[in-house]
Amino acid sequence: MADGAAAPRDETGTDMTKRLDRWADPPLLVLASLADEAKHGYAITQDVAETMGVRLSAGTLYAVIARLEAQGLIEPLDAVDRRRPYRITMAGAEVLAQQSARMAKVASLAQARLSLRFGPTGA
Amino acid sequence: MSSPPPDPRPTGLGRAGRREARGSQSRLARAALRLYPPAWRARYGEEIAALIDDSGGALRPAFSLVLHALPVWIWPPRHLHDRDDSMRASIGTVLVAWSALAGICLIFVQLTEFQGFRPAGHPIITWCYAVVDAAVAVSALSAVAGGLPLWLLMLRRARREHRPREVFYLLLPILAPGGFLAALMVTSRLVAYPVGLSPQLFLAFTLAGFGAVAAACAGPIRAMSRLRPRGPAVHLAARAAGAAAASIVVAAGASGVAAIGLCLWARNFGAYHQVAQVAGYLAVITASAAAAALGATRATRAARATRGARATLAGPRR
């Protein structure tokens, strides 16, 4: 996604990227977990724990799911045996792509500056 | 999509005990879920229960669920709520908190102004009395003006549909305080005391008064949950709840300031020199004011959101 692209906005006109920043990592982790396929709550916690090393508690996970769903960044699918999968929406994919690009930019900048100051091993 | 992993723990005599411990933890987590708004529970409750069952240990989920319950009440996810349900629930919350605060403020007035106590040279206390009086009056007027149309709407419907139980619930705001006042008048005539009521009787009547207020609140709330009224009367009541809550919070705040003032500057008056009692009073009014403010915010937000949603559905006017 191009850097200059307009940020998606919610129903109140607020820039969703900025709003997402305010409550930091867990929403991004959930969006990242749902980026490849739909998952239910337990599968999300397992995926986030295994791939990103973060354990999301039930309270945190469903607070995030409720917010992401309210903002239209994820959507629920039909429940199977009490477990309801969620999948990322196009708006959610856009937000995730924008955030990932920003994080990648920050990460590469940090790596480069650390390398300049401390050498390749310092980064 | 991954499925729950098999339990890697060894089988044996300890397994039943572990299962029992897990069962009680799971019950704890389910109890924690009850702290959430009904709409939230209806939407996510089963999923969370499944997640807890799949995860095994339930102590950490229970703790995290408790931690996240309050923000959900304060900032309820918009997509979940039936606006009218939300307004009705919030009106109920405001009604309870408002009644508690109004009762507390009236007791405060009884224990200060009605005793003829106006400390000279302490204008802050005198001003606080005036603010309490005015705010209680504004609050009561707002509550009556906003609540009466909803009450009449429900009463008419309950009578039309021949629902005597709902009629009884709706009449409780008249019956309970009426019964209390009748009992108060009869008792005060039977039990003569040189100056008003004895302290024990005053305490007994205060408690009975709060019981009457609780019954008066519970009636309309129960009727609302059974009749589920909708429409402009609910919107008006939601907005009036906001106004009534705001003014009763002002009254409670002024009474708190006056109580602190009496504690600091008028130590010979009543029990206001007892710091513990004043602190308890302040804690109760703060908690009630917080409940009133929270309920009023939710009610007003739901009323405004419904109006916004209707405007969106109606589209641009030409």
CSV table of C-alpha atoms in Angstrom, one decimal:
chain,number,residue,atom,x,y,z
A,1,MET,CA,0.0,0.0,0.0
A,2,ALA,CA,1.3,3.4,-0.9
A,3,ASP,CA,2.4,5.6,2.0
A,4,GLY,CA,0.5,8.6,0.6
A,5,ALA,CA,-2.8,6.7,0.5
A,6,ALA,CA,-5.6,8.2,2.6
A,7,ALA,CA,-6.1,6.5,5.9
A,8,PRO,CA,-9.4,4.7,6.4
A,9,ARG,CA,-11.8,6.6,8.6
A,10,ASP,CA,-14.6,5.3,10.9
A,11,GLU,CA,-18.2,6.5,11.2
A,12,THR,CA,-17.1,9.6,13.2
A,13,GLY,CA,-14.5,10.6,10.7
A,14,THR,CA,-11.6,9.7,13.0
A,15,ASP,CA,-8.5,8.3,11.4
A,16,MET,CA,-8.6,4.6,12.3
A,17,THR,CA,-4.8,4.3,12.1
A,18,LYS,CA,-4.4,6.9,14.8
A,19,ARG,CA,-7.2,5.4,16.9
A,20,LEU,CA,-5.6,2.0,16.6
A,21,ASP,CA,-2.3,3.5,17.9
A,22,ARG,CA,-4.0,4.6,21.1
A,23,TRP,CA,-4.8,1.1,22.2
A,24,ALA,CA,-1.5,-0.2,20.9
A,25,ASP,CA,-0.5,-3.8,20.3
A,26,PRO,CA,-3.3,-6.3,21.0
A,27,PRO,CA,-5.6,-5.1,18.1
A,28,LEU,CA,-2.6,-5.3,15.7
A,29,LEU,CA,-1.8,-8.8,17.0
A,30,VAL,CA,-5.3,-9.9,16.4
A,31,LEU,CA,-5.5,-8.3,13.0
A,32,ALA,CA,-2.1,-9.9,12.1
A,33,SER,CA,-3.4,-13.3,13.3
A,34,LEU,CA,-6.5,-13.0,11.2
A,35,ALA,CA,-4.5,-11.8,8.1
A,36,ASP,CA,-4.1,-15.3,6.5
A,37,GLU,CA,-7.4,-17.1,7.6
A,38,ALA,CA,-10.4,-16.8,9.8
A,39,LYS,CA,-9.9,-18.0,13.4
A,40,HIS,CA,-12.0,-18.3,16.5
A,41,GLY,CA,-10.9,-17.0,19.9
A,42,TYR,CA,-8.9,-19.9,21.1
A,43,ALA,CA,-7.1,-20.2,17.8
A,44,ILE,CA,-6.3,-16.5,17.8
A,45,THR,CA,-4.7,-16.8,21.3
A,46,GLN,CA,-2.7,-19.9,20.3
A,47,ASP,CA,-1.5,-18.3,17.0
A,48,VAL,CA,-0.5,-15.0,18.7
A,49,ALA,CA,1.3,-17.0,21.5
A,50,GLU,CA,3.1,-19.2,19.1
A,51,THR,CA,4.1,-16.8,16.3
A,52,MET,CA,4.4,-13.5,18.2
A,53,GLY,CA,5.2,-14.7,21.7
A,54,VAL,CA,2.3,-12.8,23.4
A,55,ARG,CA,-0.3,-14.4,25.6
A,56,LEU,CA,-3.7,-12.6,25.2
A,57,SER,CA,-6.0,-13.2,28.1
A,58,ALA,CA,-9.7,-13.8,27.5
A,59,GLY,CA,-10.7,-10.3,28.7
A,60,THR,CA,-8.1,-8.6,26.5
A,61,LEU,CA,-8.9,-10.7,23.5
A,62,TYR,CA,-12.7,-10.1,23.6
A,63,ALA,CA,-12.3,-6.4,24.4
A,64,VAL,CA,-10.2,-6.2,21.3
A,65,ILE,CA,-12.5,-8.3,19.2
A,66,ALA,CA,-15.5,-6.2,20.2
A,67,ARG,CA,-13.7,-3.0,19.3
A,68,LEU,CA,-12.4,-4.3,16.0
A,69,GLU,CA,-15.8,-5.6,15.1
A,70,ALA,CA,-17.5,-2.3,16.0
A,71,GLN,CA,-15.0,-0.5,13.7
A,72,GLY,CA,-15.7,-2.9,10.9
A,73,LEU,CA,-12.1,-4.1,10.8
A,74,ILE,CA,-13.1,-7.8,11.4
A,75,GLU,CA,-16.3,-9.6,10.9
A,76,PRO,CA,-17.9,-12.6,12.6
A,77,LEU,CA,-18.7,-15.8,10.7
A,78,ASP,CA,-21.3,-18.4,11.7
A,79,ALA,CA,-20.5,-20.1,15.0
A,80,VAL,CA,-19.5,-23.7,15.0
A,81,ASP,CA,-20.1,-25.5,18.3
A,82,ARG,CA,-20.0,-22.3,20.4
A,83,ARG,CA,-16.8,-21.1,18.6
A,84,ARG,CA,-17.3,-18.2,16.3
A,85,PRO,CA,-14.6,-17.5,13.8
A,86,TYR,CA,-13.7,-14.0,12.8
A,87,ARG,CA,-12.1,-12.8,9.6
A,88,ILE,CA,-10.4,-9.6,8.6
A,89,THR,CA,-12.3,-7.2,6.4
A,90,MET,CA,-10.9,-5.1,3.6
A,91,ALA,CA,-10.8,-2.0,6.0
A,92,GLY,CA,-9.0,-4.2,8.5
A,93,ALA,CA,-6.5,-5.3,5.9
A,94,GLU,CA,-5.9,-1.7,4.9
A,95,VAL,CA,-5.3,-0.6,8.5
A,96,LEU,CA,-3.0,-3.6,9.1
A,97,ALA,CA,-1.0,-2.9,6.0
A,98,GLN,CA,-0.6,0.7,6.9
A,99,GLN,CA,0.5,-0.1,10.4
A,100,SER,CA,2.8,-2.8,9.3
A,101,ALA,CA,4.4,-0.4,6.8
A,102,ARG,CA,4.9,2.2,9.5
A,103,MET,CA,6.3,-0.4,11.9
A,104,ALA,CA,8.6,-1.8,9.2
A,105,LYS,CA,9.9,1.8,8.5
A,106,VAL,CA,10.5,2.4,12.1
A,107,ALA,CA,12.2,-1.0,12.5
A,108,SER,CA,14.5,-0.5,9.6
A,109,LEU,CA,15.4,3.1,10.6
A,110,ALA,CA,16.1,1.9,14.2
A,111,GLN,CA,18.3,-1.0,12.8
A,112,ALA,CA,20.2,1.3,10.5
A,113,ARG,CA,20.9,3.9,13.2
A,114,LEU,CA,21.9,1.2,15.7
A,115,SER,CA,24.2,-0.2,13.1
A,116,LEU,CA,25.8,3.2,12.5
A,117,ARG,CA,26.4,3.7,16.2
A,118,PHE,CA,27.2,0.2,17.5
A,119,GLY,CA,28.2,-1.6,14.4
A,120,PRO,CA,26.3,-4.6,12.8
A,121,THR,CA,26.2,-6.6,16.0
A,122,GLY,CA,24.6,-3.7,17.9
A,123,ALA,CA,21.4,-3.8,15.8
B,1,MET,CA,-8.1,-23.4,12.2
B,2,SER,CA,-6.5,-25.0,15.2
B,3,SER,CA,-8.5,-27.0,17.6
B,4,PRO,CA,-8.0,-27.4,21.4
B,5,PRO,CA,-4.9,-29.5,22.2
B,6,PRO,CA,-5.1,-32.8,24.0
B,7,ASP,CA,-4.5,-32.6,27.8
B,8,PRO,CA,-0.8,-33.5,28.1
B,9,ARG,CA,-1.0,-34.1,31.9
B,10,PRO,CA,-0.7,-37.6,33.3
B,11,THR,CA,-3.7,-39.5,34.3
B,12,GLY,CA,-4.0,-40.8,37.9
B,13,LEU,CA,-5.5,-40.2,41.3
B,14,GLY,CA,-4.8,-36.4,41.0
B,15,ARG,CA,-6.8,-36.0,37.9
B,16,ALA,CA,-10.2,-35.8,39.6
B,17,GLY,CA,-8.9,-33.2,42.0
B,18,ARG,CA,-7.5,-31.2,39.1
B,19,ARG,CA,-10.8,-31.5,37.2
B,20,GLU,CA,-12.6,-30.2,40.3
B,21,ALA,CA,-10.2,-27.3,40.7
B,22,ARG,CA,-10.6,-26.5,37.0
B,23,GLY,CA,-14.4,-26.7,37.3
B,24,SER,CA,-14.4,-24.2,40.2
B,25,GLN,CA,-12.0,-21.9,38.3
B,26,SER,CA,-14.3,-22.2,35.3
B,27,ARG,CA,-17.3,-21.3,37.4
B,28,LEU,CA,-15.3,-18.3,38.7
B,29,ALA,CA,-14.7,-17.2,35.1
B,30,ARG,CA,-18.4,-17.6,34.2
B,31,ALA,CA,-19.2,-15.6,37.3
B,32,ALA,CA,-16.8,-12.9,36.1
B,33,LEU,CA,-18.7,-12.8,32.8
B,34,ARG,CA,-21.8,-11.8,34.8
B,35,LEU,CA,-20.1,-8.4,35.4
B,36,TYR,CA,-20.6,-7.5,31.8
B,37,PRO,CA,-23.6,-5.8,30.2
B,38,PRO,CA,-26.4,-8.2,29.1
B,39,ALA,CA,-25.9,-7.3,25.4
B,40,TRP,CA,-22.2,-8.0,25.6
B,41,ARG,CA,-22.8,-11.3,27.4
B,42,ALA,CA,-25.4,-12.4,24.9
B,43,ARG,CA,-23.0,-11.7,22.1
B,44,TYR,CA,-19.7,-13.0,23.4
B,45,GLY,CA,-20.5,-15.0,26.5
B,46,GLU,CA,-20.7,-18.4,24.9
B,47,GLU,CA,-17.6,-17.8,22.8
B,48,ILE,CA,-15.6,-16.8,25.9
B,49,ALA,CA,-16.9,-19.8,27.8
B,50,ALA,CA,-15.7,-22.0,25.0
B,51,LEU,CA,-12.4,-20.2,25.0
B,52,ILE,CA,-12.0,-20.8,28.7
B,53,ASP,CA,-13.0,-24.5,28.3
B,54,ASP,CA,-10.4,-24.9,25.5
B,55,SER,CA,-7.7,-23.1,27.4
B,56,GLY,CA,-7.8,-25.2,30.6
B,57,GLY,CA,-7.0,-22.9,33.5
B,58,ALA,CA,-9.6,-20.3,34.2
B,59,LEU,CA,-8.1,-18.2,36.9
B,60,ARG,CA,-6.2,-15.9,34.6
B,61,PRO,CA,-9.1,-15.5,32.2
B,62,ALA,CA,-11.4,-14.8,35.2
B,63,PHE,CA,-9.1,-12.1,36.5
B,64,SER,CA,-8.7,-10.5,33.0
B,65,LEU,CA,-12.5,-10.6,32.5
B,66,VAL,CA,-13.0,-8.7,35.8
B,67,LEU,CA,-10.4,-6.1,34.8
B,68,HIS,CA,-12.1,-5.4,31.4
B,69,ALA,CA,-15.7,-5.3,32.6
B,70,LEU,CA,-15.8,-1.7,33.7
B,71,PRO,CA,-14.5,-0.2,30.4
B,72,VAL,CA,-17.2,-2.2,28.6
B,73,TRP,CA,-19.9,-0.5,30.7
B,74,ILE,CA,-18.3,2.9,30.2
B,75,TRP,CA,-17.6,2.5,26.5
B,76,PRO,CA,-20.1,-0.1,25.3
B,77,PRO,CA,-19.3,-1.3,21.7
B,78,ARG,CA,-21.9,0.4,19.5
B,79,HIS,CA,-22.6,-2.5,17.2
B,80,LEU,CA,-24.0,-4.6,20.1
B,81,HIS,CA,-26.6,-2.4,21.6
B,82,ASP,CA,-30.3,-2.3,21.0
B,83,ARG,CA,-30.4,1.5,21.7
B,84,ASP,CA,-33.8,1.3,23.4
B,85,ASP,CA,-32.5,-1.6,25.6
B,86,SER,CA,-29.5,0.5,26.4
B,87,MET,CA,-31.6,3.5,27.3
B,88,ARG,CA,-33.9,1.5,29.4
B,89,ALA,CA,-31.1,-0.1,31.4
B,90,SER,CA,-29.4,3.3,31.8
B,91,ILE,CA,-32.6,5.0,32.9
B,92,GLY,CA,-32.9,2.2,35.5
B,93,THR,CA,-29.3,2.8,36.8
B,94,VAL,CA,-29.9,6.6,37.0
B,95,LEU,CA,-33.2,6.0,38.8
B,96,VAL,CA,-31.6,3.9,41.5
B,97,ALA,CA,-28.5,6.3,41.9
B,98,TRP,CA,-30.7,9.4,41.7
B,99,SER,CA,-33.1,8.0,44.4
B,100,ALA,CA,-30.2,7.1,46.7
B,101,LEU,CA,-28.6,10.6,46.2
B,102,ALA,CA,-32.0,12.4,46.6
B,103,GLY,CA,-32.6,10.4,49.8
B,104,ILE,CA,-29.1,11.2,51.1
B,105,CYS,CA,-29.5,14.9,50.3
B,106,LEU,CA,-32.9,15.1,52.0
B,107,ILE,CA,-31.4,13.5,55.1
B,108,PHE,CA,-28.5,16.0,54.9
B,109,VAL,CA,-31.1,18.8,54.7
B,110,GLN,CA,-33.0,17.3,57.6
B,111,LEU,CA,-29.8,17.1,59.7
B,112,THR,CA,-28.7,20.7,58.9
B,113,GLU,CA,-31.1,23.2,57.6
B,114,PHE,CA,-34.2,21.8,59.3
B,115,GLN,CA,-32.4,22.0,62.6
B,116,GLY,CA,-32.0,25.7,62.1
B,117,PHE,CA,-28.3,25.4,61.9
B,118,ARG,CA,-26.6,28.1,59.8
B,119,PRO,CA,-23.1,28.8,61.0
B,120,ALA,CA,-22.4,32.5,61.1
B,121,GLY,CA,-19.2,33.6,59.4
B,122,HIS,CA,-19.1,30.5,57.1
B,123,PRO,CA,-20.6,31.6,53.8
B,124,ILE,CA,-19.3,28.5,52.0
B,125,ILE,CA,-21.6,26.3,54.1
B,126,THR,CA,-24.5,28.7,53.6
B,127,TRP,CA,-23.9,28.7,49.9
B,128,CYS,CA,-23.7,25.0,49.8
B,129,TYR,CA,-27.1,24.7,51.5
B,130,ALA,CA,-28.6,27.0,48.8
B,131,VAL,CA,-27.0,24.9,46.0
B,132,VAL,CA,-28.3,21.7,47.6
B,133,ASP,CA,-31.8,23.1,47.8
B,134,ALA,CA,-31.8,24.4,44.2
B,135,ALA,CA,-30.1,21.4,42.7
B,136,VAL,CA,-32.5,18.9,44.4
B,137,ALA,CA,-35.5,20.9,43.2
B,138,VAL,CA,-34.2,21.1,39.6
B,139,SER,CA,-33.3,17.4,39.7
B,140,ALA,CA,-36.7,16.4,41.0
B,141,LEU,CA,-38.5,18.5,38.3
B,142,SER,CA,-36.3,17.0,35.6
B,143,ALA,CA,-37.0,13.5,36.8
B,144,VAL,CA,-40.7,14.1,37.0
B,145,ALA,CA,-40.9,15.9,33.7
B,146,GLY,CA,-38.9,13.2,31.9
B,147,GLY,CA,-40.2,10.2,33.7
B,148,LEU,CA,-43.9,11.0,33.8
B,149,PRO,CA,-44.7,10.5,30.0
B,150,LEU,CA,-42.8,7.1,30.1
B,151,TRP,CA,-44.6,6.1,33.3
B,152,LEU,CA,-48.0,7.0,31.8
B,153,LEU,CA,-47.2,5.3,28.5
B,154,MET,CA,-46.4,2.1,30.4
B,155,LEU,CA,-49.4,2.4,32.7
B,156,ARG,CA,-51.8,2.8,29.8
B,157,ARG,CA,-50.3,-0.2,28.0
B,158,ALA,CA,-50.3,-2.4,31.1
B,159,ARG,CA,-54.0,-1.5,31.7
B,160,ARG,CA,-54.9,-2.0,28.1
B,161,GLU,CA,-53.3,-5.4,28.0
B,162,HIS,CA,-54.7,-6.4,31.4
B,163,ARG,CA,-51.4,-6.9,33.1
B,164,PRO,CA,-52.1,-6.4,36.8
B,165,ARG,CA,-48.6,-7.2,37.9
B,166,GLU,CA,-47.1,-4.5,35.7
B,167,VAL,CA,-49.7,-2.1,36.9
B,168,PHE,CA,-48.7,-2.9,40.5
B,169,TYR,CA,-45.0,-2.4,39.7
B,170,LEU,CA,-45.8,1.0,38.1
B,171,LEU,CA,-47.9,2.0,41.1
B,172,LEU,CA,-45.1,1.2,43.6
B,173,PRO,CA,-43.5,4.7,43.3
B,174,ILE,CA,-46.8,5.9,44.8
B,175,LEU,CA,-47.6,3.1,47.1
B,176,ALA,CA,-44.2,2.6,48.8
B,177,PRO,CA,-43.5,6.2,49.7
B,178,GLY,CA,-47.2,6.7,50.6
B,179,GLY,CA,-47.1,3.7,53.0
B,180,PHE,CA,-43.9,5.0,54.5
B,181,LEU,CA,-45.2,8.5,55.1
B,182,ALA,CA,-48.4,7.1,56.6
B,183,ALA,CA,-46.4,4.9,58.9
B,184,LEU,CA,-44.2,7.8,59.8
B,185,MET,CA,-47.1,10.1,60.6
B,186,VAL,CA,-48.9,7.4,62.7
B,187,THR,CA,-45.8,6.5,64.7
B,188,SER,CA,-44.7,10.1,65.4
B,189,ARG,CA,-48.2,10.7,66.9
B,190,LEU,CA,-48.1,7.5,68.9
B,191,VAL,CA,-44.6,7.9,70.2
B,192,ALA,CA,-44.2,11.3,71.8
B,193,TYR,CA,-40.8,12.7,72.1
B,194,PRO,CA,-39.8,16.2,73.2
B,195,VAL,CA,-38.0,17.2,70.0
B,196,GLY,CA,-39.1,15.3,66.9
B,197,LEU,CA,-38.2,11.6,66.9
B,198,SER,CA,-35.7,9.8,69.1
B,199,PRO,CA,-32.4,9.0,67.4
B,200,GLN,CA,-33.3,5.3,67.3
B,201,LEU,CA,-36.6,6.0,65.6
B,202,PHE,CA,-34.9,8.4,63.3
B,203,LEU,CA,-32.5,5.7,62.2
B,204,ALA,CA,-35.3,3.2,61.9
B,205,PHE,CA,-37.3,5.5,59.7
B,206,THR,CA,-34.3,6.4,57.7
B,207,LEU,CA,-33.7,2.7,56.9
B,208,ALA,CA,-37.4,2.2,56.2
B,209,GLY,CA,-37.3,5.3,54.0
B,210,PHE,CA,-34.5,3.8,51.9
B,211,GLY,CA,-36.5,0.5,51.7
B,212,ALA,CA,-39.5,2.5,50.4
B,213,VAL,CA,-37.2,4.3,47.9
B,214,ALA,CA,-35.8,0.9,46.8
B,215,ALA,CA,-39.2,-0.5,46.2
B,216,ALA,CA,-40.3,2.7,44.4
B,217,CYS,CA,-37.3,2.3,42.1
B,218,ALA,CA,-37.6,-1.4,41.6
B,219,GLY,CA,-41.2,-1.2,40.5
B,220,PRO,CA,-40.7,1.0,37.3
B,221,ILE,CA,-37.5,-0.8,36.5
B,222,ARG,CA,-39.2,-4.2,36.6
B,223,ALA,CA,-42.1,-2.8,34.6
B,224,MET,CA,-39.7,-1.4,32.0
B,225,SER,CA,-37.9,-4.7,31.6
B,226,ARG,CA,-41.2,-6.5,31.1
B,227,LEU,CA,-43.0,-4.0,28.9
B,228,ARG,CA,-39.9,-2.9,27.0
B,229,PRO,CA,-41.3,0.5,25.9
B,230,ARG,CA,-39.8,2.2,22.9
B,231,GLY,CA,-40.1,5.5,21.2
B,232,PRO,CA,-40.0,9.2,22.0
B,233,ALA,CA,-41.1,8.7,25.7
B,234,VAL,CA,-38.0,6.6,26.3
B,235,HIS,CA,-35.8,9.1,24.5
B,236,LEU,CA,-37.2,11.9,26.6
B,237,ALA,CA,-36.7,9.9,29.8
B,238,ALA,CA,-33.1,9.2,28.8
B,239,ARG,CA,-32.4,12.8,28.3
B,240,ALA,CA,-34.2,13.8,31.5
B,241,ALA,CA,-32.2,11.2,33.3
B,242,GLY,CA,-29.1,13.0,32.1
B,243,ALA,CA,-30.3,16.3,33.4
B,244,ALA,CA,-31.6,14.9,36.7
B,245,ALA,CA,-28.4,13.0,37.3
B,246,ALA,CA,-26.2,16.1,36.6
B,247,SER,CA,-28.2,18.2,39.0
B,248,ILE,CA,-28.3,15.6,41.7
B,249,VAL,CA,-24.6,15.1,41.4
B,250,VAL,CA,-24.2,18.8,41.9
B,251,ALA,CA,-26.5,18.6,45.0
B,252,ALA,CA,-24.5,15.7,46.4
B,253,GLY,CA,-21.2,17.5,45.8
B,254,ALA,CA,-22.5,20.6,47.6
B,255,SER,CA,-23.7,18.5,50.5
B,256,GLY,CA,-20.3,16.9,50.6
B,257,VAL,CA,-18.5,20.3,50.7
B,258,ALA,CA,-20.9,21.5,53.4
B,259,ALA,CA,-20.3,18.3,55.4
B,260,ILE,CA,-16.5,18.9,55.2
B,261,GLY,CA,-17.1,22.5,56.1
B,262,LEU,CA,-19.1,21.5,59.2
B,263,CYS,CA,-16.5,19.0,60.1
B,264,LEU,CA,-13.7,21.6,59.9
B,265,TRP,CA,-15.5,24.8,61.2
B,266,ALA,CA,-18.5,23.7,63.2
B,267,ARG,CA,-17.3,20.9,65.3
B,268,ASN,CA,-19.9,21.4,68.0
B,269,PHE,CA,-22.8,20.7,65.7
B,270,GLY,CA,-24.4,17.2,65.5
B,271,ALA,CA,-22.0,14.4,64.5
B,272,TYR,CA,-20.2,16.4,61.9
B,273,HIS,CA,-17.0,16.4,64.1
B,274,GLN,CA,-16.7,12.6,63.6
B,275,VAL,CA,-14.3,12.3,60.7
B,276,ALA,CA,-15.1,8.6,60.1
B,277,GLN,CA,-18.8,9.4,59.7
B,278,VAL,CA,-18.2,12.3,57.3
B,279,ALA,CA,-15.7,10.1,55.3
B,280,GLY,CA,-18.4,7.4,55.1
B,281,TYR,CA,-20.9,9.9,53.9
B,282,LEU,CA,-18.5,11.2,51.3
B,283,ALA,CA,-17.7,7.7,50.1
B,284,VAL,CA,-21.4,6.9,49.7
B,285,ILE,CA,-22.3,10.1,47.8
B,286,THR,CA,-19.2,9.6,45.6
B,287,ALA,CA,-20.2,6.1,44.7
B,288,SER,CA,-23.8,7.0,44.0
B,289,ALA,CA,-22.8,10.1,42.0
B,290,ALA,CA,-20.4,7.9,39.9
B,291,ALA,CA,-23.2,5.5,39.2
B,292,ALA,CA,-25.6,8.3,38.3
B,293,ALA,CA,-23.1,10.0,36.0
B,294,LEU,CA,-22.2,6.7,34.3
B,295,GLY,CA,-25.9,5.8,33.8
B,296,ALA,CA,-26.7,9.3,32.5
B,297,THR,CA,-23.8,9.3,30.1
B,298,ARG,CA,-24.8,5.9,28.7
B,299,ALA,CA,-28.5,7.0,28.4
B,300,THR,CA,-27.7,10.3,26.7
B,301,ARG,CA,-25.2,8.6,24.4
B,302,ALA,CA,-27.7,6.0,23.4
B,303,ALA,CA,-30.4,8.6,22.8
B,304,ARG,CA,-28.1,10.7,20.7
B,305,ALA,CA,-26.9,7.6,18.8
B,306,THR,CA,-30.5,6.6,17.9
B,307,ARG,CA,-31.2,10.1,16.7
B,308,GLY,CA,-28.1,10.0,14.6
B,309,ALA,CA,-28.9,6.6,13.2
B,310,ARG,CA,-32.4,7.8,12.3
B,311,ALA,CA,-31.0,10.8,10.6
B,312,THR,CA,-28.7,8.6,8.6
B,313,LEU,CA,-31.5,6.2,7.6
B,314,ALA,CA,-33.7,9.1,6.5
B,315,GLY,CA,-30.9,10.4,4.2
B,316,PRO,CA,-30.4,14.0,3.1
B,317,ARG,CA,-33.3,16.3,3.1
B,318,ARG,CA,-34.1,18.2,0.0
